[in-house]
Amino acid sequence: MSMNRRLAPLLIASFTTLLLFILFQTTHLGQSWHRIPQAIGLGDKGPTAEQIASGENILPDLRESRPSPEEQKKQDELKETVFTPGVPKTPGSNYTRTLVIARMKEENTSWIEEKLGNMLRPTGLMDTAIYVMDDPEAPLHPPLNKGHEAMAYLSYIVEHYESLADISIFMHSHRFGWHNNELQNLDAVWMITDLSPEHVTRQGYMNLRCHWDPGCPDWLHPEATELNLEKQEERVLSDAWVELFPEDPLPSVLSQPCCGQFALSKERIREVPLQEYIDIRDWLLRTPFTDYISGRIFEYLWQYIFTGNSIECPAMHSCYCDGYGICFGGPDEFDRYLDTRYWLMHYQSELSHIKWLKEQIDKATVEGRFDEAAQLEVPEFGRDEWLIERIDAYRKEVEVKAEDAWERGRDPANRAKEVGREWREGDGF
Ligand SMILES: *[C@@H]1O[C@H](CO)[C@@H](O)[C@H](O)[C@H]1NC(C)=O
Ligand SMILES: *[C@@H]1O[C@H](CO)[C@@H](O)[C@H](O)[C@H]1NC(C)=O
């Protein structure tokens, strides 16, 4: 993977295109894209090439997903740790892993063998457990195709409770998705390759998504009585809670970054008795809620099930740094990088819009449709050249900073320092 990492900054140049591609694969144009859950097997028609080229205002502004320092502080204070962190193995030790994937019959997961072959047995120490939701003939399948990926994940734990790998990684079947990490090219392959088993062992539970939106800083309010269309699961949560955790008081907030992809240590999984997983799965098998609702509920329950905390919103820079080894040096440096990156994307999008406009004007003029040409917005003179200059400068800056961040993360001392963890000479990641 070191090859890929070196290429990372170069790939950022084409990131906008990729992001648009993924966006349109998974969501409807014009809808609030980032609120749409990534359901298994959710397919959609994309936009026309013209819509993409026109640079309509469709780029998500992920800056909103960045917590303010006050928000972060509040989260850190709110989070009561009710379990003891795990202890990583001696530095340089190997970790076994299992990649647990939920997929539909028609979905293609050959990217796993193609891109992660060297991590898989026999060369590596990783196994896969691919649950085919809608194929009762598949070697691994859930008892019922219900509750989206939650049913597969729970089935895996129930069926392998005694034979777990050091690290279990729970993910969806598609390689690219908007809910994957932006700084890892939205690519599940990078997330799996970069994931630090030591970090997962320490944390016990790690949400694989570093970005806060949607899901943090505070998302579901189980006491809410009004229907919120963006969170339809909110209103039924208190009913579900009583059935799922009859002994536990209803928390006032349930929050974590969205979308149901996470990693767990063996110890953390086993901290919860097997019978509890069985009971939770039974609930999922029986519940009259639609898959949409029950699947969504679980997106915000996993952190509670595995850690007992209703809120899990780690700082984004520490998630990237200690979780994946992408270290910008601190929260401010991380923010500055994101800012530059968003301006780059913003300018790229504006430039493609100007190009499109010019083409439309030329075309209409050539074809003698002068009235139509006159209707089109005329780009500001020289704006495109100014944009090209900016884009060039920002791209270079983004490339250099990303390269540095990966480099910094190679040193375990840097990772510890960035997240304020004690580190002594000879300690590993
Ligand atoms: C780790 O695994 C590799 C092969 O997967 C093996 O060559 C190496 O000896 C192992 N290291 C330790 C410390 O067990
Ligand atoms: C799955 O995708 C790969 C490319 O990643 C392709 O080579 C293969 O033919 C596809 N398999 C099926 C069954 O569509």
Tab-separated table of C-alpha atoms and ligand atoms in Angstrom:
chain	number	residue	atom	x	y	z
A	1	MET	CA	0.000	0.000	0.000
A	2	SER	CA	2.928	2.377	0.360
A	3	MET	CA	2.631	2.943	-3.357
A	4	ASN	CA	-0.946	4.065	-2.982
A	5	ARG	CA	-0.078	6.361	-0.145
A	6	ARG	CA	2.549	8.068	-2.193
A	7	LEU	CA	-0.006	8.541	-4.923
A	8	ALA	CA	-2.571	9.910	-2.527
A	9	PRO	CA	-1.910	13.590	-3.052
A	10	LEU	CA	-1.961	13.196	-6.805
A	11	LEU	CA	-5.331	11.559	-6.635
A	12	ILE	CA	-6.807	14.495	-4.807
A	13	ALA	CA	-6.769	16.380	-8.081
A	14	SER	CA	-9.443	14.099	-9.438
A	15	PHE	CA	-11.261	13.939	-6.162
A	16	THR	CA	-14.062	16.280	-7.119
A	17	THR	CA	-14.973	14.142	-10.083
A	18	LEU	CA	-14.903	11.038	-7.975
A	19	LEU	CA	-17.011	12.622	-5.281
A	20	LEU	CA	-19.610	13.703	-7.798
A	21	PHE	CA	-19.640	10.266	-9.296
A	22	ILE	CA	-20.231	8.641	-5.949
A	23	LEU	CA	-22.766	11.195	-4.905
A	24	PHE	CA	-24.849	10.518	-7.927
A	25	GLN	CA	-24.516	6.825	-7.650
A	26	THR	CA	-26.077	6.825	-4.256
A	27	THR	CA	-28.405	9.782	-3.972
A	28	HIS	CA	-31.010	11.763	-5.807
A	29	LEU	CA	-30.129	15.085	-7.305
A	30	GLY	CA	-31.592	17.941	-5.342
A	31	GLN	CA	-32.171	16.044	-2.142
A	32	SER	CA	-30.188	16.706	0.938
A	33	TRP	CA	-27.578	14.186	-0.061
A	34	HIS	CA	-25.846	13.681	3.204
A	35	ARG	CA	-28.946	12.806	5.145
A	36	ILE	CA	-29.737	9.821	3.003
A	37	PRO	CA	-28.792	6.552	4.625
A	38	GLN	CA	-26.661	4.144	2.721
A	39	ALA	CA	-28.962	1.176	2.693
A	40	ILE	CA	-27.737	-2.114	1.404
A	41	GLY	CA	-28.636	-2.556	-2.207
A	42	LEU	CA	-29.717	1.036	-2.562
A	43	GLY	CA	-29.310	1.826	-6.217
A	44	ASP	CA	-30.092	5.039	-8.053
A	45	LYS	CA	-30.031	6.586	-11.434
A	46	GLY	CA	-27.244	9.097	-11.799
A	47	PRO	CA	-27.428	12.555	-13.338
A	48	THR	CA	-26.887	13.327	-16.975
A	49	ALA	CA	-23.384	14.196	-18.113
A	50	GLU	CA	-24.701	17.675	-18.749
A	51	GLN	CA	-25.802	18.136	-15.182
A	52	ILE	CA	-22.362	17.168	-13.961
A	53	ALA	CA	-20.609	19.410	-16.451
A	54	SER	CA	-22.819	22.367	-15.614
A	55	GLY	CA	-21.338	22.400	-12.139
A	56	GLU	CA	-24.744	22.950	-10.559
A	57	ASN	CA	-24.442	23.648	-6.928
A	58	ILE	CA	-24.258	20.059	-5.905
A	59	LEU	CA	-20.966	19.851	-4.115
A	60	PRO	CA	-21.510	19.021	-0.495
A	61	ASP	CA	-19.967	21.474	1.860
A	62	LEU	CA	-18.434	19.136	4.355
A	63	ARG	CA	-17.098	22.018	6.375
A	64	GLU	CA	-20.315	21.850	8.322
A	65	SER	CA	-19.215	18.442	9.498
A	66	ARG	CA	-16.361	19.988	11.391
A	67	PRO	CA	-17.024	20.485	15.087
A	68	SER	CA	-16.195	23.798	16.680
A	69	PRO	CA	-13.658	23.644	19.515
A	70	GLU	CA	-16.506	24.313	21.977
A	71	GLU	CA	-18.548	21.456	20.557
A	72	GLN	CA	-15.587	19.143	20.752
A	73	LYS	CA	-14.912	20.108	24.348
A	74	LYS	CA	-18.543	19.551	25.277
A	75	GLN	CA	-18.463	16.121	23.656
A	76	ASP	CA	-15.312	15.119	25.462
A	77	GLU	CA	-16.835	16.119	28.780
A	78	LEU	CA	-20.139	14.431	28.094
A	79	LYS	CA	-18.552	11.160	27.197
A	80	GLU	CA	-18.271	9.081	30.320
A	81	THR	CA	-16.016	6.153	29.824
A	82	VAL	CA	-17.715	3.131	31.254
A	83	PHE	CA	-15.193	0.565	30.169
A	84	THR	CA	-11.455	0.099	30.444
A	85	PRO	CA	-9.449	0.663	27.271
A	86	GLY	CA	-7.681	-2.351	25.792
A	87	VAL	CA	-3.937	-2.881	25.823
A	88	PRO	CA	-2.191	-3.335	22.458
A	89	LYS	CA	0.208	-6.250	21.955
A	90	THR	CA	3.942	-5.705	22.180
A	91	PRO	CA	5.187	-3.430	19.364
A	92	GLY	CA	5.601	-5.173	16.027
A	93	SER	CA	3.143	-7.956	16.838
A	94	ASN	CA	0.743	-9.245	14.229
A	95	TYR	CA	-2.999	-8.889	14.520
A	96	THR	CA	-5.513	-11.213	12.933
A	97	ARG	CA	-8.483	-9.493	11.302
A	98	THR	CA	-11.819	-10.453	9.897
A	99	LEU	CA	-13.563	-8.245	7.403
A	100	VAL	CA	-17.289	-8.700	7.970
A	101	ILE	CA	-19.312	-7.530	4.990
A	102	ALA	CA	-23.043	-7.457	4.331
A	103	ARG	CA	-24.014	-7.613	0.695
A	104	MET	CA	-26.886	-8.339	-1.631
A	105	LYS	CA	-26.655	-11.172	-4.129
A	106	GLU	CA	-26.223	-8.835	-7.076
A	107	GLU	CA	-23.509	-6.770	-5.426
A	108	ASN	CA	-19.932	-7.370	-6.467
A	109	THR	CA	-17.285	-7.560	-3.757
A	110	SER	CA	-14.416	-8.714	-5.945
A	111	TRP	CA	-12.577	-5.494	-4.981
A	112	ILE	CA	-11.681	-7.238	-1.749
A	113	GLU	CA	-9.609	-9.986	-3.385
A	114	GLU	CA	-8.359	-7.641	-6.075
A	115	LYS	CA	-7.180	-4.837	-3.834
A	116	LEU	CA	-6.569	-6.468	-0.483
A	117	GLY	CA	-5.172	-9.775	-1.666
A	118	ASN	CA	-1.862	-9.259	0.121
A	119	MET	CA	-3.638	-8.726	3.438
A	120	LEU	CA	-5.777	-11.834	3.026
A	121	ARG	CA	-4.690	-15.336	3.890
A	122	PRO	CA	-2.474	-17.086	2.964
A	123	THR	CA	-0.124	-14.091	2.482
A	124	GLY	CA	-1.659	-12.032	5.259
A	125	LEU	CA	-3.638	-12.570	8.415
A	126	MET	CA	-7.055	-11.330	7.325
A	127	ASP	CA	-10.165	-13.403	6.684
A	128	THR	CA	-13.424	-12.299	5.187
A	129	ALA	CA	-16.938	-13.118	6.338
A	130	ILE	CA	-19.286	-12.005	3.605
A	131	TYR	CA	-22.955	-12.327	4.493
A	132	VAL	CA	-25.263	-12.445	1.501
A	133	MET	CA	-28.478	-10.934	2.758
A	134	ASP	CA	-30.851	-12.319	0.136
A	135	ASP	CA	-29.319	-15.707	-0.627
A	136	PRO	CA	-30.207	-18.510	1.798
A	137	GLU	CA	-27.873	-20.783	-0.207
A	138	ALA	CA	-24.797	-18.653	0.452
A	139	PRO	CA	-22.212	-20.100	2.877
A	140	LEU	CA	-22.850	-17.123	5.155
A	141	HIS	CA	-26.333	-15.643	5.266
A	142	PRO	CA	-28.541	-14.204	7.996
A	143	PRO	CA	-31.615	-16.097	9.220
A	144	LEU	CA	-33.751	-13.421	7.584
A	145	ASN	CA	-33.062	-10.581	5.179
A	146	LYS	CA	-34.224	-7.908	7.586
A	147	GLY	CA	-32.762	-4.850	9.278
A	148	HIS	CA	-30.119	-4.173	6.641
A	149	GLU	CA	-26.490	-4.679	7.654
A	150	ALA	CA	-27.390	-4.874	11.353
A	151	MET	CA	-28.739	-8.392	10.834
A	152	ALA	CA	-25.516	-9.528	9.164
A	153	TYR	CA	-23.267	-7.944	11.776
A	154	LEU	CA	-25.212	-9.445	14.682
A	155	SER	CA	-25.338	-12.835	12.977
A	156	TYR	CA	-21.572	-12.764	12.551
A	157	ILE	CA	-21.031	-12.050	16.231
A	158	VAL	CA	-23.563	-14.622	17.370
A	159	GLU	CA	-22.107	-17.313	15.109
A	160	HIS	CA	-18.416	-16.543	15.727
A	161	TYR	CA	-18.401	-15.358	19.310
A	162	GLU	CA	-15.912	-18.062	20.317
A	163	SER	CA	-13.626	-17.782	17.277
A	164	LEU	CA	-13.142	-14.062	16.760
A	165	ALA	CA	-10.059	-12.497	15.191
A	166	ASP	CA	-8.134	-9.865	17.153
A	167	ILE	CA	-9.911	-7.197	15.130
A	168	SER	CA	-13.288	-7.422	13.404
A	169	ILE	CA	-14.041	-4.807	10.753
A	170	PHE	CA	-17.695	-4.334	9.867
A	171	MET	CA	-18.359	-2.694	6.519
A	172	HIS	CA	-20.765	-2.342	3.633
A	173	SER	CA	-20.206	-4.142	0.374
A	174	HIS	CA	-19.305	-1.242	-1.882
A	175	ARG	CA	-15.778	-0.011	-2.168
A	176	PHE	CA	-16.593	3.670	-2.614
A	177	GLY	CA	-19.254	5.583	-0.725
A	178	TRP	CA	-19.803	9.164	0.386
A	179	HIS	CA	-19.836	7.973	3.968
A	180	ASN	CA	-16.291	6.627	3.692
A	181	ASN	CA	-13.492	8.945	4.712
A	182	GLU	CA	-12.886	11.856	2.428
A	183	LEU	CA	-9.166	12.030	3.081
A	184	GLN	CA	-8.895	8.393	2.100
A	185	ASN	CA	-10.457	9.044	-1.258
A	186	LEU	CA	-13.800	7.646	-0.012
A	187	ASP	CA	-12.177	4.278	-0.607
A	188	ALA	CA	-12.866	1.338	1.708
A	189	VAL	CA	-9.583	-0.225	0.570
A	190	TRP	CA	-7.597	2.637	2.056
A	191	MET	CA	-9.605	2.584	5.248
A	192	ILE	CA	-8.978	-1.112	5.765
A	193	THR	CA	-5.306	-0.889	4.865
A	194	ASP	CA	-4.572	2.147	7.014
A	195	LEU	CA	-6.650	1.099	10.017
A	196	SER	CA	-4.467	0.828	13.099
A	197	PRO	CA	-5.144	-2.427	14.971
A	198	GLU	CA	-3.428	-0.930	18.002
A	199	HIS	CA	-5.853	1.975	18.023
A	200	VAL	CA	-8.830	-0.346	17.662
A	201	THR	CA	-7.479	-2.465	20.500
A	202	ARG	CA	-7.084	0.559	22.758
A	203	GLN	CA	-10.485	2.002	21.919
A	204	GLY	CA	-12.220	-1.364	21.743
A	205	TYR	CA	-14.771	0.184	19.426
A	206	MET	CA	-13.941	2.537	16.587
A	207	ASN	CA	-16.395	4.148	14.209
A	208	LEU	CA	-14.620	3.995	10.853
A	209	ARG	CA	-15.982	7.368	9.782
A	210	CYS	CA	-14.033	10.345	11.082
A	211	HIS	CA	-16.406	13.055	9.827
A	212	TRP	CA	-19.075	14.259	12.196
A	213	ASP	CA	-21.857	14.930	9.777
A	214	PRO	CA	-24.315	13.326	9.914
A	215	GLY	CA	-24.546	11.914	13.407
A	216	CYS	CA	-22.547	14.248	15.664
A	217	PRO	CA	-22.465	16.230	17.891
A	218	ASP	CA	-25.979	15.369	18.861
A	219	TRP	CA	-28.287	13.432	16.669
A	220	LEU	CA	-31.145	11.361	18.015
A	221	HIS	CA	-33.204	12.629	20.898
A	222	PRO	CA	-35.195	9.631	22.027
A	223	GLU	CA	-37.568	11.860	23.988
A	224	ALA	CA	-38.561	13.807	20.901
A	225	THR	CA	-42.276	13.626	20.193
A	226	GLU	CA	-42.417	15.454	16.881
A	227	LEU	CA	-41.709	13.700	13.640
A	228	ASN	CA	-38.436	14.826	12.095
A	229	LEU	CA	-38.382	13.730	8.473
A	230	GLU	CA	-34.608	13.593	8.440
A	231	LYS	CA	-34.657	11.262	11.424
A	232	GLN	CA	-37.842	9.269	11.184
A	233	GLU	CA	-36.375	6.683	13.501
A	234	GLU	CA	-36.234	9.175	16.337
A	235	ARG	CA	-39.858	8.909	17.346
A	236	VAL	CA	-39.914	5.138	17.670
A	237	LEU	CA	-36.622	4.936	19.484
A	238	SER	CA	-38.031	5.113	22.988
A	239	ASP	CA	-40.319	2.137	22.260
A	240	ALA	CA	-37.427	0.185	20.786
A	241	TRP	CA	-35.199	1.112	23.701
A	242	VAL	CA	-37.509	-0.361	26.318
A	243	GLU	CA	-37.558	-3.636	24.427
A	244	LEU	CA	-33.844	-3.711	23.648
A	245	PHE	CA	-32.409	-2.479	26.944
A	246	PRO	CA	-35.164	-2.939	29.520
A	247	GLU	CA	-32.812	-2.311	32.436
A	248	ASP	CA	-31.110	0.805	31.065
A	249	PRO	CA	-32.455	4.326	31.397
A	250	LEU	CA	-33.247	6.021	28.106
A	251	PRO	CA	-30.378	8.409	27.217
A	252	SER	CA	-31.314	11.925	26.238
A	253	VAL	CA	-29.068	11.810	23.171
A	254	LEU	CA	-27.624	9.117	20.916
A	255	SER	CA	-24.803	10.273	18.668
A	256	GLN	CA	-21.948	8.999	16.596
A	257	PRO	CA	-20.844	9.536	13.009
A	258	CYS	CA	-23.329	7.847	10.742
A	259	CYS	CA	-23.593	4.879	8.612
A	260	GLY	CA	-22.865	1.637	10.364
A	261	GLN	CA	-19.203	0.906	9.633
A	262	PHE	CA	-16.900	0.201	12.568
A	263	ALA	CA	-14.102	-1.953	13.958
A	264	LEU	CA	-14.009	-3.869	17.225
A	265	SER	CA	-11.449	-5.683	19.284
A	266	LYS	CA	-12.138	-9.257	20.268
A	267	GLU	CA	-12.082	-8.240	23.936
A	268	ARG	CA	-14.661	-5.526	23.408
A	269	ILE	CA	-17.069	-7.857	21.609
A	270	ARG	CA	-16.736	-10.423	24.372
A	271	GLU	CA	-17.277	-7.835	27.079
A	272	VAL	CA	-20.948	-8.175	26.156
A	273	PRO	CA	-22.402	-11.626	26.881
A	274	LEU	CA	-23.359	-13.707	23.852
A	275	GLN	CA	-26.960	-13.918	25.045
A	276	GLU	CA	-27.307	-10.149	24.717
A	277	TYR	CA	-26.385	-10.259	21.047
A	278	ILE	CA	-28.840	-13.094	20.559
A	279	ASP	CA	-31.574	-11.092	22.261
A	280	ILE	CA	-30.845	-8.013	20.184
A	281	ARG	CA	-30.918	-10.046	17.001
A	282	ASP	CA	-34.192	-11.646	18.073
A	283	TRP	CA	-35.633	-8.192	18.490
A	284	LEU	CA	-34.513	-7.322	14.978
A	285	LEU	CA	-36.016	-10.535	13.626
A	286	ARG	CA	-39.363	-9.806	15.272
A	287	THR	CA	-39.720	-6.044	15.079
A	288	PRO	CA	-42.573	-4.732	12.938
A	289	PHE	CA	-40.532	-1.627	12.048
A	290	THR	CA	-39.524	-1.318	8.421
A	291	ASP	CA	-35.931	-2.182	7.523
A	292	TYR	CA	-35.351	1.471	6.854
A	293	ILE	CA	-36.249	2.383	10.418
A	294	SER	CA	-34.654	-0.554	12.194
A	295	GLY	CA	-31.471	-0.272	10.142
A	296	ARG	CA	-31.261	3.416	10.961
A	297	ILE	CA	-31.836	2.851	14.668
A	298	PHE	CA	-28.837	0.570	14.775
A	299	GLU	CA	-26.616	3.132	13.099
A	300	TYR	CA	-26.915	5.074	16.348
A	301	LEU	CA	-27.037	2.125	18.742
A	302	TRP	CA	-23.774	0.340	17.994
A	303	GLN	CA	-21.697	2.628	20.169
A	304	TYR	CA	-24.098	2.030	23.049
A	305	ILE	CA	-24.148	-1.731	22.568
A	306	PHE	CA	-20.363	-2.015	22.517
A	307	THR	CA	-19.201	0.744	24.836
A	308	GLY	CA	-22.169	1.683	26.982
A	309	ASN	CA	-21.688	5.297	25.873
A	310	SER	CA	-24.603	6.923	24.134
A	311	ILE	CA	-22.263	9.483	22.548
A	312	GLU	CA	-19.104	8.642	20.603
A	313	CYS	CA	-17.851	11.680	18.723
A	314	PRO	CA	-14.047	11.624	18.729
A	315	ALA	CA	-12.166	14.644	17.379
A	316	MET	CA	-11.743	14.305	13.638
A	317	HIS	CA	-8.008	14.953	13.611
A	318	SER	CA	-7.375	12.269	16.221
A	319	CYS	CA	-9.604	9.779	14.393
A	320	TYR	CA	-7.557	10.331	11.246
A	321	CYS	CA	-4.232	10.394	13.054
A	322	ASP	CA	-4.381	7.637	15.627
A	323	GLY	CA	-6.957	5.604	13.715
A	324	TYR	CA	-5.330	5.736	10.283
A	325	GLY	CA	-1.954	7.409	10.579
A	326	ILE	CA	-2.873	10.619	8.753
A	327	CYS	CA	-1.514	13.257	11.096
A	328	PHE	CA	-1.627	16.964	10.375
A	329	GLY	CA	-0.079	17.906	13.695
A	330	GLY	CA	-3.153	19.043	15.631
A	331	PRO	CA	-6.752	20.222	15.351
A	332	ASP	CA	-5.852	23.652	13.934
A	333	GLU	CA	-3.546	22.240	11.296
A	334	PHE	CA	-6.220	19.720	10.380
A	335	ASP	CA	-8.767	22.519	10.001
A	336	ARG	CA	-6.447	24.559	7.832
A	337	TYR	CA	-5.905	21.589	5.561
A	338	LEU	CA	-9.640	20.998	5.222
A	339	ASP	CA	-10.221	24.667	4.459
A	340	THR	CA	-7.681	24.693	1.652
A	341	ARG	CA	-9.145	21.507	0.303
A	342	TYR	CA	-12.673	22.860	0.254
A	343	TRP	CA	-11.619	26.055	-1.453
A	344	LEU	CA	-9.871	23.925	-4.046
A	345	MET	CA	-13.016	21.902	-4.650
A	346	HIS	CA	-15.134	25.019	-4.692
A	347	TYR	CA	-12.952	26.690	-7.311
A	348	GLN	CA	-12.773	23.531	-9.396
A	349	SER	CA	-16.515	23.378	-9.437
A	350	GLU	CA	-16.813	27.041	-10.379
A	351	LEU	CA	-14.309	26.618	-13.195
A	352	SER	CA	-16.188	23.711	-14.709
A	353	HIS	CA	-19.367	25.771	-14.547
A	354	ILE	CA	-17.710	28.615	-16.434
A	355	LYS	CA	-16.408	26.211	-19.068
A	356	TRP	CA	-19.867	24.793	-19.496
A	357	LEU	CA	-21.421	28.242	-19.814
A	358	LYS	CA	-18.913	29.283	-22.453
A	359	GLU	CA	-19.606	26.152	-24.433
A	360	GLN	CA	-23.336	26.763	-24.302
A	361	ILE	CA	-22.921	30.346	-25.465
A	362	ASP	CA	-20.588	29.333	-28.313
A	363	LYS	CA	-22.900	26.570	-29.411
A	364	ALA	CA	-26.000	28.732	-29.397
A	365	THR	CA	-24.146	31.451	-31.310
A	366	VAL	CA	-22.789	29.074	-33.950
A	367	GLU	CA	-26.225	27.611	-34.439
A	368	GLY	CA	-27.755	31.037	-34.797
A	369	ARG	CA	-29.818	30.851	-31.605
A	370	PHE	CA	-28.869	34.385	-30.607
A	371	ASP	CA	-31.834	34.970	-28.295
A	372	GLU	CA	-30.925	31.898	-26.341
A	373	ALA	CA	-27.263	32.875	-26.191
A	374	ALA	CA	-28.245	36.273	-24.853
A	375	GLN	CA	-30.224	34.617	-22.060
A	376	LEU	CA	-27.169	32.794	-20.743
A	377	GLU	CA	-25.197	34.206	-17.895
A	378	VAL	CA	-21.914	35.668	-19.164
A	379	PRO	CA	-18.915	34.598	-17.097
A	380	GLU	CA	-16.964	37.426	-15.553
A	381	PHE	CA	-14.062	38.358	-17.837
A	382	GLY	CA	-10.784	36.746	-16.757
A	383	ARG	CA	-12.418	34.838	-13.909
A	384	ASP	CA	-11.441	31.472	-15.401
A	385	GLU	CA	-7.781	32.426	-15.619
A	386	TRP	CA	-7.853	33.629	-12.029
A	387	LEU	CA	-9.459	30.358	-11.005
A	388	ILE	CA	-6.877	28.268	-12.824
A	389	GLU	CA	-4.134	30.084	-10.949
A	390	ARG	CA	-5.843	29.595	-7.582
A	391	ILE	CA	-6.573	25.964	-8.272
A	392	ASP	CA	-2.971	25.386	-9.158
A	393	ALA	CA	-1.700	26.949	-5.956
A	394	TYR	CA	-4.248	25.275	-3.713
A	395	ARG	CA	-3.696	21.918	-5.306
A	396	LYS	CA	0.025	22.116	-4.635
A	397	GLU	CA	-0.590	23.107	-1.044
A	398	VAL	CA	-3.079	20.302	-0.518
A	399	GLU	CA	-0.714	17.772	-2.050
A	400	VAL	CA	2.210	18.804	0.083
A	401	LYS	CA	0.196	18.875	3.296
A	402	ALA	CA	-1.323	15.460	2.633
A	403	GLU	CA	2.071	13.988	1.834
A	404	ASP	CA	3.433	15.445	5.079
A	405	ALA	CA	0.488	14.112	7.070
A	406	TRP	CA	1.064	10.564	5.861
A	407	GLU	CA	4.745	10.900	6.547
A	408	ARG	CA	4.128	12.211	10.060
A	409	GLY	CA	1.776	9.328	10.793
A	410	ARG	CA	4.456	6.750	10.067
A	411	ASP	CA	6.093	7.627	13.348
A	412	PRO	CA	4.214	6.181	16.321
A	413	ALA	CA	5.531	8.971	18.552
A	414	ASN	CA	3.817	11.569	16.349
A	415	ARG	CA	0.516	9.739	16.566
A	416	ALA	CA	0.668	9.610	20.342
A	417	LYS	CA	1.689	13.250	20.603
A	418	GLU	CA	-1.102	14.475	18.347
A	419	VAL	CA	-3.793	12.805	20.421
A	420	GLY	CA	-2.189	13.514	23.787
A	421	ARG	CA	-1.339	9.922	24.602
A	422	GLU	CA	1.714	9.035	26.649
A	423	TRP	CA	4.513	7.489	24.607
A	424	ARG	CA	7.917	6.170	25.580
A	425	GLU	CA	10.854	5.188	23.401
A	426	GLY	CA	10.226	1.709	22.035
A	427	ASP	CA	6.433	1.941	22.240
A	428	GLY	CA	4.689	1.029	19.039
A	429	PHE	CA	1.540	2.513	17.500
B	1	LIG	C1	3.783	-11.660	11.368
B	1	LIG	O1	3.250	-12.326	10.246
B	1	LIG	C2	4.178	-12.514	9.190
B	1	LIG	C3	3.444	-13.202	8.042
B	1	LIG	O2	2.128	-12.930	8.008
B	1	LIG	C4	5.322	-13.357	9.640
B	1	LIG	O3	6.259	-13.465	8.599
B	1	LIG	C5	5.978	-12.714	10.857
B	1	LIG	O4	6.972	-13.552	11.350
B	1	LIG	C6	4.936	-12.449	11.919
B	1	LIG	N1	5.564	-11.715	13.009
B	1	LIG	C7	5.417	-12.037	14.277
B	1	LIG	C8	6.126	-11.162	15.279
B	1	LIG	O5	4.764	-12.989	14.629
B	2	LIG	C1	-16.992	-7.746	-10.442
B	2	LIG	O1	-16.180	-6.612	-10.667
B	2	LIG	C2	-14.929	-6.892	-11.271
B	2	LIG	C3	-14.162	-5.612	-11.389
B	2	LIG	O2	-13.840	-5.131	-10.123
B	2	LIG	C4	-15.137	-7.555	-12.638
B	2	LIG	O3	-13.899	-7.912	-13.180
B	2	LIG	C5	-16.005	-8.798	-12.465
B	2	LIG	O4	-16.285	-9.346	-13.738
B	2	LIG	C6	-17.303	-8.459	-11.763
B	2	LIG	N1	-18.042	-9.679	-11.514
B	2	LIG	C7	-19.325	-9.818	-11.777
B	2	LIG	C8	-19.944	-11.123	-11.461
B	2	LIG	O5	-19.965	-8.918	-12.251
